[in-house]
Amino acid sequence: MAKAELMDYDKALELFEPVLGFEVHVELNTKTKMFSDAPNFFGGEPNTNITPVDLGLPGSLPVVNETAIRYSISLGLALGCQIAESSRFARKNYFYPDLAKNYQISQFDEPIAYEGSVDVELASGRVVTVEIERAHMEEDAGKLTHIGGATGRIQGAEYSLVDYNRAGVPLVEIVTKMITGAEHDAPELAKAYVSTIRDIIVSLGISDAKMERGNIRCDANISLSPRGSGKLGTRTETKNVNSLRSVERAIRYEIQRQAAILAKGGTIIQETRHWHEDTGQTSAGRPKSDADDYRYFPEPDLLPVVPGIALIEELRAALPEAPAIRRKRLKEAWSFSDLEFQDVVNAGLLVEIEETVAEGAMAQSARKWWMGEIARIANERGVDAATLVTPIDVSSLIALIDSGELTDRLARQVLEGVIAGEGTPSAVVAARGLKVVSDDGALIAAIDEALAAQPDVLEKIRDGKVQAAGAVIGAVMKAMKGTADAARVRELVLERAGQ
């Protein structure tokens, strides 16, 4: 893939004003699919979680999942939306191999929720209100795996495999109105907006919300207007970005790419684009279709959705606390400083730390490991920290440290094993033999061996040079491959010196 010319980011913002828009797709964690009784869960052998409805076989008819409707209404309410007294499903017609019916059941001009807004807080403390145009229900498509070729995409592939397990999974698509005024904060706002949506979804419990699995995917729209012109530019839509870090990087990249083209008098093509995590670039997909090209018409096999006031009010009363209120509560409960808490929010690790604390870890310890060693490894690998390890494993790791079974040094080795797929922290400790040696007899034997190699250490300690014990401690830790408790070794060395 040829590398596009990019303009310096600050220079691009001097010349152009960015206009943003986001379409966030949320897979709902209902037990069955949107229009069939096929099981809805991640994984499984290809083409096993399917029914005739999912495959669009003749004579099969869709039936709406009631739980999916309730979840969709709850999400709409949490987004501050109005809930439609009546909404209707439509057929969105297009051909692609992973869409067995050759149309997708979605909602078009009559969505379940509309006209809402969410407040998004940036690292600087700036709050941006993002207006929501609509949140509509639909079904997911299947998954294609392209075999052969250099890019893993359909172009150049030798053949493609299709898995319909995901076909028919319930989705809610959240569509924003145009977002102006973001300026230099545009990439950060993109990341913070998706993070805010994820926080809302997690609080509602309506989705597994794992971006690495595609439970949440973002289509990021961006266009540039010549500064002061008042004219809208041509937008591109970077499809299916599935990490917070990637959303931020994709927006920054598109601003720099589009600015370089426009500054030379070129034109932007209205198209979909693909994000490449490995290269940090986008590439052209297909020309972007407008709604008319999909030939929407009402789905004849489904009645309108009419929830009724009683149901809407029941779901409104059951809403959890808003993310902003939740953040304030957690900050106070965890006794984090303003800077500590803001760092957690900016890193997109609030959910992970909250779940780790819920598993029994102390808040400061959870923050230390997520924001420290786990974040370091994630940065080195260019992935989100949440994709490396689970809150349960981090809590278990911290429990082993708190019990004295692991030192921080050993815990880092255990963490590496967990991330490498060697099992739970306890399993890694057992397999690698990393448990702290608490047997004084074994420690004394190692100390005596170290003292024999450095016979003058005891005299130095007795003469008041207590720091001389460090040489023995280091030798013991090396001999025992880090499994000794350094504090206990120091105590025993000082006892040997009569201190």
Coordinates of C-alpha atoms in Angstrom, one line a residue:
M1 CA 0.0 0.0 0.0
A2 CA 1.5 3.3 -1.1
K3 CA 2.1 5.7 1.7
A4 CA -0.1 8.9 1.3
E5 CA 1.4 12.3 1.6
L6 CA 0.5 13.9 5.0
M7 CA 0.5 17.5 6.1
D8 CA 1.8 18.5 9.5
Y9 CA -1.2 18.3 11.9
D10 CA -0.9 21.8 13.3
K11 CA -0.5 23.2 9.8
A12 CA -3.6 21.3 8.7
L13 CA -5.6 22.9 11.5
E14 CA -4.4 26.4 10.5
L15 CA -5.8 25.9 7.1
F16 CA -8.9 23.8 7.6
E17 CA -11.7 23.2 10.1
P18 CA -12.6 19.5 10.9
V19 CA -16.2 18.4 10.9
L20 CA -16.7 15.0 12.6
G21 CA -19.5 12.4 12.8
F22 CA -19.6 9.0 14.3
E23 CA -21.7 5.9 13.8
V24 CA -21.1 3.5 16.7
H25 CA -22.5 -0.1 16.3
V26 CA -23.2 -1.9 19.5
E27 CA -23.8 -5.7 19.6
L28 CA -26.4 -6.6 22.2
N29 CA -25.8 -9.5 24.5
T30 CA -29.2 -11.1 24.2
K31 CA -29.5 -14.9 24.5
T32 CA -30.8 -15.2 20.9
K33 CA -30.4 -13.2 17.7
M34 CA -32.5 -10.2 16.6
F35 CA -35.0 -12.1 14.4
S36 CA -34.4 -15.8 15.1
D37 CA -34.0 -18.2 18.0
A38 CA -30.4 -19.0 17.1
P39 CA -28.0 -18.6 20.0
N40 CA -26.1 -15.3 20.3
F41 CA -22.6 -15.7 21.6
F42 CA -19.0 -15.0 20.5
G43 CA -17.1 -17.9 19.1
G44 CA -18.3 -21.4 18.2
E45 CA -17.5 -23.4 15.1
P46 CA -18.3 -21.5 11.9
N47 CA -21.8 -21.7 10.7
T48 CA -23.2 -23.5 13.7
N49 CA -25.2 -20.6 15.5
I50 CA -27.6 -20.3 12.6
T51 CA -31.2 -21.0 11.6
P52 CA -33.0 -20.7 8.2
V53 CA -33.9 -17.1 9.1
D54 CA -30.2 -16.2 9.5
L55 CA -29.5 -17.8 6.1
G56 CA -32.5 -16.1 4.4
L57 CA -33.9 -19.5 3.2
P58 CA -37.2 -19.5 1.4
G59 CA -40.3 -19.6 3.7
S60 CA -38.4 -18.4 6.8
L61 CA -39.9 -15.4 8.6
P62 CA -38.3 -13.0 11.1
V63 CA -39.7 -12.6 14.7
V64 CA -38.5 -9.6 16.7
N65 CA -36.5 -10.2 19.9
E66 CA -38.3 -8.5 22.7
T67 CA -35.2 -8.2 24.9
A68 CA -33.4 -6.5 22.1
I69 CA -36.1 -3.9 21.9
R70 CA -36.0 -3.3 25.7
Y71 CA -32.2 -2.9 25.5
S72 CA -32.5 -0.5 22.6
I73 CA -35.0 1.6 24.5
S74 CA -32.8 1.7 27.6
L75 CA -29.8 2.8 25.5
G76 CA -31.9 5.5 23.8
L77 CA -33.0 6.8 27.2
A78 CA -29.4 6.8 28.5
L79 CA -28.4 8.8 25.5
G80 CA -31.0 11.4 26.4
C81 CA -33.1 10.5 23.3
Q82 CA -36.8 10.7 22.7
I83 CA -38.3 7.2 22.3
A84 CA -40.6 6.9 19.3
E85 CA -44.2 6.0 20.0
S86 CA -44.0 3.8 16.9
S87 CA -41.0 2.7 14.9
R88 CA -40.7 0.5 11.9
F89 CA -38.1 -1.9 10.4
A90 CA -37.0 -1.5 6.8
R91 CA -35.1 -3.5 4.2
K92 CA -31.7 -2.1 3.3
N93 CA -30.9 -3.7 0.0
Y94 CA -27.4 -4.5 -1.1
F95 CA -25.5 -7.6 -2.1
Y96 CA -22.5 -9.0 -0.3
P97 CA -21.6 -12.6 0.4
D98 CA -22.0 -12.3 4.2
L99 CA -25.5 -11.0 3.8
A100 CA -27.5 -14.1 2.9
K101 CA -30.8 -12.4 2.2
N102 CA -29.2 -9.8 0.0
Y103 CA -30.8 -7.2 2.3
Q104 CA -30.3 -6.2 5.9
I105 CA -33.3 -5.6 8.3
S106 CA -32.6 -2.2 9.8
Q107 CA -34.5 1.0 10.6
F108 CA -34.5 3.9 8.2
D109 CA -36.8 6.9 8.6
E110 CA -38.6 5.6 11.7
P111 CA -35.9 4.8 14.3
I112 CA -36.6 3.6 17.9
A113 CA -34.8 6.6 19.4
Y114 CA -33.9 10.1 18.2
E115 CA -32.7 13.6 19.2
G116 CA -30.4 13.0 22.2
S117 CA -27.0 14.2 23.4
V118 CA -24.1 13.1 25.6
D119 CA -21.5 15.2 27.3
V120 CA -17.9 14.1 26.6
E121 CA -15.1 15.3 28.9
L122 CA -11.6 15.8 27.5
A123 CA -8.3 15.6 29.3
S124 CA -8.1 19.4 29.6
G125 CA -11.4 19.4 31.4
R126 CA -13.2 20.8 28.4
V127 CA -16.7 19.3 28.0
V128 CA -18.1 18.8 24.5
T129 CA -21.8 18.1 24.0
V130 CA -22.2 15.6 21.2
E131 CA -25.7 15.6 19.7
I132 CA -27.2 12.3 18.8
E133 CA -29.4 12.2 15.7
R134 CA -30.7 8.7 16.1
A135 CA -30.2 5.3 17.6
H136 CA -31.8 2.5 15.5
M137 CA -32.1 -1.2 15.7
E138 CA -30.8 -3.6 13.0
E139 CA -29.1 -7.0 12.5
D140 CA -25.4 -7.7 12.0
A141 CA -24.0 -9.3 8.9
G142 CA -21.8 -12.4 8.8
K143 CA -18.0 -12.5 8.7
L144 CA -15.8 -13.0 5.6
T145 CA -12.3 -14.2 5.9
H146 CA -10.2 -13.6 2.7
I147 CA -7.5 -16.2 2.0
G148 CA -4.5 -15.3 0.0
G149 CA -3.2 -11.9 -1.2
A150 CA -1.1 -9.4 0.7
T151 CA -3.7 -7.4 2.6
G152 CA -6.2 -9.9 4.0
R153 CA -8.9 -8.1 2.1
I154 CA -11.0 -9.2 -0.9
Q155 CA -8.8 -7.5 -3.4
G156 CA -6.1 -10.0 -4.5
A157 CA -7.5 -12.8 -2.4
E158 CA -7.6 -16.3 -3.8
Y159 CA -10.9 -17.2 -2.2
S160 CA -13.1 -16.2 0.8
L161 CA -14.7 -18.1 3.6
V162 CA -18.0 -17.0 5.1
D163 CA -19.2 -17.6 8.6
Y164 CA -22.8 -16.8 9.3
N165 CA -22.6 -17.1 13.1
R166 CA -22.7 -13.3 13.5
A167 CA -25.5 -12.9 10.9
G168 CA -28.6 -11.7 12.7
V169 CA -26.8 -10.6 16.0
P170 CA -28.8 -7.7 17.4
L171 CA -27.2 -4.3 16.8
V172 CA -28.0 -0.7 17.8
E173 CA -26.4 1.9 15.6
I174 CA -25.9 5.3 17.3
V175 CA -25.5 8.2 14.8
T176 CA -24.3 11.6 15.8
K177 CA -25.2 14.9 14.2
M178 CA -22.3 16.8 12.6
I179 CA -19.7 17.9 15.2
T180 CA -18.0 21.2 14.6
G181 CA -15.7 23.2 16.8
A182 CA -13.5 20.3 17.9
E183 CA -10.5 21.9 16.3
H184 CA -7.1 20.5 17.6
D185 CA -9.1 18.2 20.0
A186 CA -10.7 16.3 17.2
P187 CA -8.7 13.0 17.5
E188 CA -9.0 13.1 21.3
L189 CA -12.8 13.9 21.1
A190 CA -13.2 10.9 18.8
K191 CA -11.6 8.6 21.4
A192 CA -13.4 10.2 24.3
Y193 CA -16.8 9.9 22.6
V194 CA -16.4 6.2 21.9
S195 CA -15.1 5.7 25.5
T196 CA -18.2 7.5 26.8
I197 CA -20.5 5.4 24.7
R198 CA -18.7 2.3 26.0
D199 CA -19.1 3.5 29.6
I200 CA -22.9 3.9 29.1
I201 CA -23.2 0.5 27.5
V202 CA -21.3 -1.2 30.3
S203 CA -23.4 0.5 32.9
L204 CA -26.5 -0.7 31.3
G205 CA -25.2 -4.3 31.0
I206 CA -26.7 -4.7 27.5
S207 CA -23.5 -5.6 25.6
D208 CA -20.2 -7.5 26.4
A209 CA -18.6 -4.2 25.1
K210 CA -15.3 -5.8 24.1
M211 CA -14.1 -3.8 21.2
E212 CA -11.4 -6.3 20.3
R213 CA -14.3 -8.8 19.6
G214 CA -16.3 -6.3 17.6
N215 CA -19.0 -5.8 20.2
I216 CA -18.5 -2.1 19.7
R217 CA -17.3 -0.8 16.3
C218 CA -17.0 2.8 15.2
D219 CA -17.4 4.3 11.7
A220 CA -15.6 7.6 11.9
N221 CA -16.6 10.3 9.5
I222 CA -14.3 13.3 8.8
S223 CA -14.3 16.2 6.4
L224 CA -12.3 19.4 6.2
S225 CA -13.6 22.9 5.4
P226 CA -11.3 25.7 4.3
R227 CA -11.0 27.8 7.4
G228 CA -13.6 30.6 7.4
S229 CA -15.3 29.5 4.2
G230 CA -18.5 28.2 5.8
K231 CA -18.6 25.4 3.3
L232 CA -18.8 21.7 4.1
G233 CA -16.1 19.5 2.7
T234 CA -16.4 16.0 1.3
R235 CA -16.4 13.4 4.0
T236 CA -14.7 10.0 4.2
E237 CA -16.0 7.2 6.5
T238 CA -13.3 5.0 8.1
K239 CA -15.2 1.7 8.7
N240 CA -15.3 -0.6 11.7
V241 CA -12.5 0.8 13.8
N242 CA -12.5 -1.4 16.9
S243 CA -10.3 0.2 19.5
L244 CA -10.2 3.6 21.3
R245 CA -6.6 4.1 20.3
S246 CA -7.3 3.4 16.7
V247 CA -10.3 5.8 16.5
E248 CA -8.0 8.6 17.7
R249 CA -5.2 7.7 15.3
A250 CA -7.6 7.3 12.3
I251 CA -9.1 10.7 12.8
R252 CA -5.7 12.3 13.1
Y253 CA -4.4 10.5 10.0
E254 CA -7.4 11.4 7.9
I255 CA -7.1 15.1 8.8
Q256 CA -3.4 15.1 7.7
R257 CA -4.1 13.1 4.5
Q258 CA -7.1 15.2 3.4
A259 CA -5.3 18.5 4.2
A260 CA -2.4 17.5 2.0
I261 CA -4.7 16.7 -0.9
L262 CA -6.8 19.9 -0.5
A263 CA -3.8 22.2 -0.1
K264 CA -2.5 21.0 -3.6
G265 CA -5.9 21.7 -5.2
G266 CA -7.0 18.1 -5.2
T267 CA -10.4 16.8 -4.3
I268 CA -11.6 14.3 -1.7
I269 CA -13.5 11.3 -2.8
Q270 CA -16.6 10.4 -0.8
E271 CA -15.8 6.9 0.1
T272 CA -15.4 4.3 2.8
R273 CA -11.9 3.7 4.0
H274 CA -10.2 0.9 6.0
W275 CA -7.9 1.5 9.0
H276 CA -4.7 -0.5 9.1
E277 CA -3.5 -0.8 12.7
D278 CA 0.0 -2.1 11.7
T279 CA 0.9 0.8 9.5
G280 CA -1.3 3.5 11.1
Q281 CA -2.8 4.4 7.7
T282 CA -6.2 4.3 6.0
S283 CA -6.8 2.9 2.5
A284 CA -9.6 3.4 0.0
G285 CA -12.6 1.1 0.3
R286 CA -15.6 1.7 -1.9
P287 CA -17.5 4.9 -3.1
K288 CA -19.9 5.8 -0.3
S289 CA -23.5 5.2 -1.1
D290 CA -26.3 7.6 -0.1
A291 CA -29.5 6.3 1.5
D292 CA -31.3 6.3 -1.8
D293 CA -28.9 3.8 -3.3
Y294 CA -30.0 1.2 -0.8
R295 CA -33.6 1.3 -2.0
Y296 CA -35.1 1.2 1.5
F297 CA -38.7 0.1 1.9
P298 CA -40.7 -1.0 4.9
E299 CA -40.1 -4.6 6.0
P300 CA -43.4 -6.4 5.1
D301 CA -42.9 -9.3 7.5
L302 CA -42.6 -7.2 10.7
L303 CA -45.2 -5.1 12.5
P304 CA -44.2 -1.6 13.8
V305 CA -42.7 -1.5 17.3
V306 CA -45.0 0.3 19.7
P307 CA -43.5 0.2 23.2
G308 CA -46.1 2.1 25.1
I309 CA -45.6 4.8 27.8
A310 CA -45.6 2.3 30.7
L311 CA -42.7 0.3 29.3
I312 CA -40.7 3.4 28.5
E313 CA -41.2 4.7 32.0
E314 CA -40.4 1.3 33.6
L315 CA -37.1 1.3 31.7
R316 CA -36.3 4.9 32.5
A317 CA -36.8 4.2 36.2
A318 CA -34.3 1.3 35.9
L319 CA -31.5 3.4 34.3
P320 CA -28.2 3.2 36.2
E321 CA -26.3 6.4 37.2
A322 CA -25.0 8.5 34.4
P323 CA -21.3 8.1 33.6
A324 CA -20.4 11.6 34.8
I325 CA -22.0 10.9 38.2
R326 CA -20.4 7.5 38.3
R327 CA -16.9 8.9 37.7
K328 CA -17.4 11.4 40.5
R329 CA -18.5 8.6 42.9
L330 CA -15.6 6.3 41.9
K331 CA -13.0 9.1 42.3
E332 CA -14.2 9.7 45.8
A333 CA -14.5 6.0 46.7
W334 CA -11.0 5.3 45.4
S335 CA -9.4 8.4 47.0
F336 CA -7.7 9.2 43.7
S337 CA -6.2 12.7 43.2
D338 CA -7.6 14.7 40.3
L339 CA -4.5 13.9 38.2
E340 CA -4.6 10.2 39.0
F341 CA -8.3 9.9 38.1
Q342 CA -7.9 12.0 34.9
D343 CA -5.0 9.8 33.8
V344 CA -7.3 6.7 34.2
V345 CA -10.1 8.3 32.2
N346 CA -7.7 9.5 29.5
A347 CA -6.2 6.0 29.2
G348 CA -9.7 4.5 28.8
L349 CA -9.2 2.1 31.7
L350 CA -11.9 3.2 34.1
V351 CA -14.0 0.1 33.4
E352 CA -11.1 -2.3 33.8
I353 CA -10.0 -0.7 37.1
E354 CA -13.6 -0.7 38.4
E355 CA -14.0 -4.4 37.5
T356 CA -10.7 -5.2 39.1
V357 CA -11.7 -3.5 42.3
A358 CA -15.1 -5.3 42.2
E359 CA -13.1 -8.5 42.2
G360 CA -11.5 -7.6 45.5
A361 CA -8.4 -5.6 44.7
M362 CA -7.5 -2.3 46.3
A363 CA -8.1 0.7 44.0
Q364 CA -4.5 2.0 44.2
S365 CA -3.1 -1.4 43.4
A366 CA -5.5 -1.8 40.5
R367 CA -4.5 1.6 39.2
K368 CA -0.8 0.8 39.6
W369 CA -0.9 -2.4 37.5
W370 CA -3.3 -1.2 34.8
M371 CA -1.6 2.2 34.4
G372 CA 1.9 0.8 34.9
E373 CA 3.1 -2.5 33.6
I374 CA 0.0 -3.5 31.6
A375 CA -0.1 -0.1 29.9
R376 CA 3.6 -0.3 29.2
I377 CA 3.3 -3.7 27.4
A378 CA 0.2 -2.4 25.5
N379 CA 2.1 0.6 24.3
E380 CA 5.0 -1.5 23.2
R381 CA 2.7 -3.7 21.2
G382 CA 0.4 -0.9 19.9
V383 CA -2.8 -2.4 21.4
D384 CA -5.3 -1.5 24.0
A385 CA -4.4 -2.6 27.5
A386 CA -7.9 -4.1 27.9
T387 CA -7.1 -6.7 25.2
L388 CA -4.1 -8.2 27.1
V389 CA -5.5 -9.4 30.4
T390 CA -8.8 -9.6 32.3
P391 CA -9.8 -7.7 35.5
I392 CA -10.2 -11.1 37.2
D393 CA -6.6 -12.0 36.4
V394 CA -5.3 -8.6 37.5
S395 CA -7.2 -8.9 40.8
S396 CA -5.8 -12.5 41.3
L397 CA -2.3 -11.2 40.6
I398 CA -2.7 -8.4 43.2
A399 CA -4.1 -10.9 45.7
L400 CA -0.9 -13.0 45.3
I401 CA 1.2 -9.9 46.0
D402 CA -0.8 -8.9 49.0
S403 CA -0.6 -12.4 50.5
G404 CA 3.2 -12.3 50.2
E405 CA 3.4 -15.1 47.7
L406 CA 4.7 -12.8 45.0
T407 CA 7.0 -9.8 44.9
D408 CA 6.4 -7.0 42.4
R409 CA 9.4 -8.4 40.4
L410 CA 7.9 -11.9 40.3
A411 CA 4.5 -10.5 39.6
R412 CA 5.7 -8.9 36.4
Q413 CA 7.0 -12.3 35.2
V414 CA 3.6 -13.8 36.1
L415 CA 1.8 -11.1 34.2
E416 CA 3.9 -11.8 31.1
G417 CA 2.9 -15.5 31.4
V418 CA -0.8 -14.6 31.7
I419 CA -0.6 -12.3 28.6
A420 CA 1.3 -15.1 26.7
G421 CA -1.7 -17.4 27.3
E422 CA -0.1 -19.6 29.9
G423 CA -3.2 -19.5 32.1
T424 CA -4.3 -17.8 35.3
P425 CA -1.8 -16.1 37.6
S426 CA -1.9 -19.1 40.0
A427 CA -1.3 -21.5 37.1
V428 CA 1.7 -19.4 35.8
V429 CA 3.2 -19.3 39.3
A430 CA 2.9 -23.1 39.6
A431 CA 4.3 -23.8 36.1
R432 CA 7.2 -21.4 36.3
G433 CA 8.0 -21.9 40.0
L434 CA 7.8 -18.2 40.8
K435 CA 6.4 -18.3 44.3
V436 CA 8.3 -16.3 46.9
V437 CA 10.5 -18.6 49.1
S438 CA 9.3 -18.1 52.7
D439 CA 11.3 -20.9 54.3
D440 CA 13.9 -19.3 56.5
G441 CA 16.1 -22.4 56.2
A442 CA 16.4 -22.0 52.5
L443 CA 17.1 -18.3 52.8
I444 CA 19.7 -18.8 55.5
A445 CA 21.5 -21.4 53.4
A446 CA 21.6 -18.9 50.5
I447 CA 22.8 -16.1 52.8
D448 CA 25.6 -18.2 54.3
E449 CA 26.8 -19.0 50.8
A450 CA 26.8 -15.4 49.8
L451 CA 28.6 -14.4 53.0
A452 CA 31.3 -17.0 52.4
A453 CA 32.0 -15.3 49.1
Q454 CA 32.1 -11.9 50.9
P455 CA 33.5 -12.5 54.4
D456 CA 34.1 -8.8 55.1
V457 CA 30.4 -7.9 54.9
L458 CA 29.5 -8.8 58.4
E459 CA 32.4 -6.8 59.9
K460 CA 31.3 -3.8 57.8
I461 CA 27.8 -4.1 59.1
R462 CA 29.0 -4.4 62.7
D463 CA 31.1 -1.2 62.1
G464 CA 27.9 0.6 61.3
K465 CA 28.0 0.3 57.5
V466 CA 24.5 -1.3 57.3
Q467 CA 24.3 -0.5 53.5
A468 CA 27.0 -3.2 53.0
A469 CA 24.2 -5.7 53.4
G470 CA 23.0 -4.8 49.9
A471 CA 25.7 -6.8 48.3
V472 CA 24.6 -10.0 50.1
I473 CA 20.9 -9.3 49.4
G474 CA 21.6 -8.9 45.7
A475 CA 23.7 -12.1 45.6
V476 CA 20.9 -14.0 47.4
M477 CA 18.2 -12.6 45.1
K478 CA 20.2 -13.6 42.0
A479 CA 20.9 -17.1 43.4
M480 CA 17.2 -17.7 44.1
K481 CA 16.2 -16.1 40.8
G482 CA 14.1 -13.4 42.4
T483 CA 12.0 -15.7 44.5
A484 CA 13.4 -14.5 47.8
D485 CA 11.7 -11.8 49.9
A486 CA 14.3 -9.1 49.9
A487 CA 13.0 -7.6 53.1
R488 CA 13.2 -10.9 54.9
V489 CA 16.7 -11.5 53.5
R490 CA 17.9 -8.2 54.9
E491 CA 16.5 -9.0 58.3
L492 CA 18.3 -12.3 58.4
V493 CA 21.6 -10.8 57.2
L494 CA 21.4 -8.2 60.0
E495 CA 20.6 -10.9 62.5
R496 CA 23.8 -12.7 61.4
A497 CA 25.7 -9.5 62.1
G498 CA 24.1 -9.2 65.5
Q499 CA 22.3 -6.0 64.6

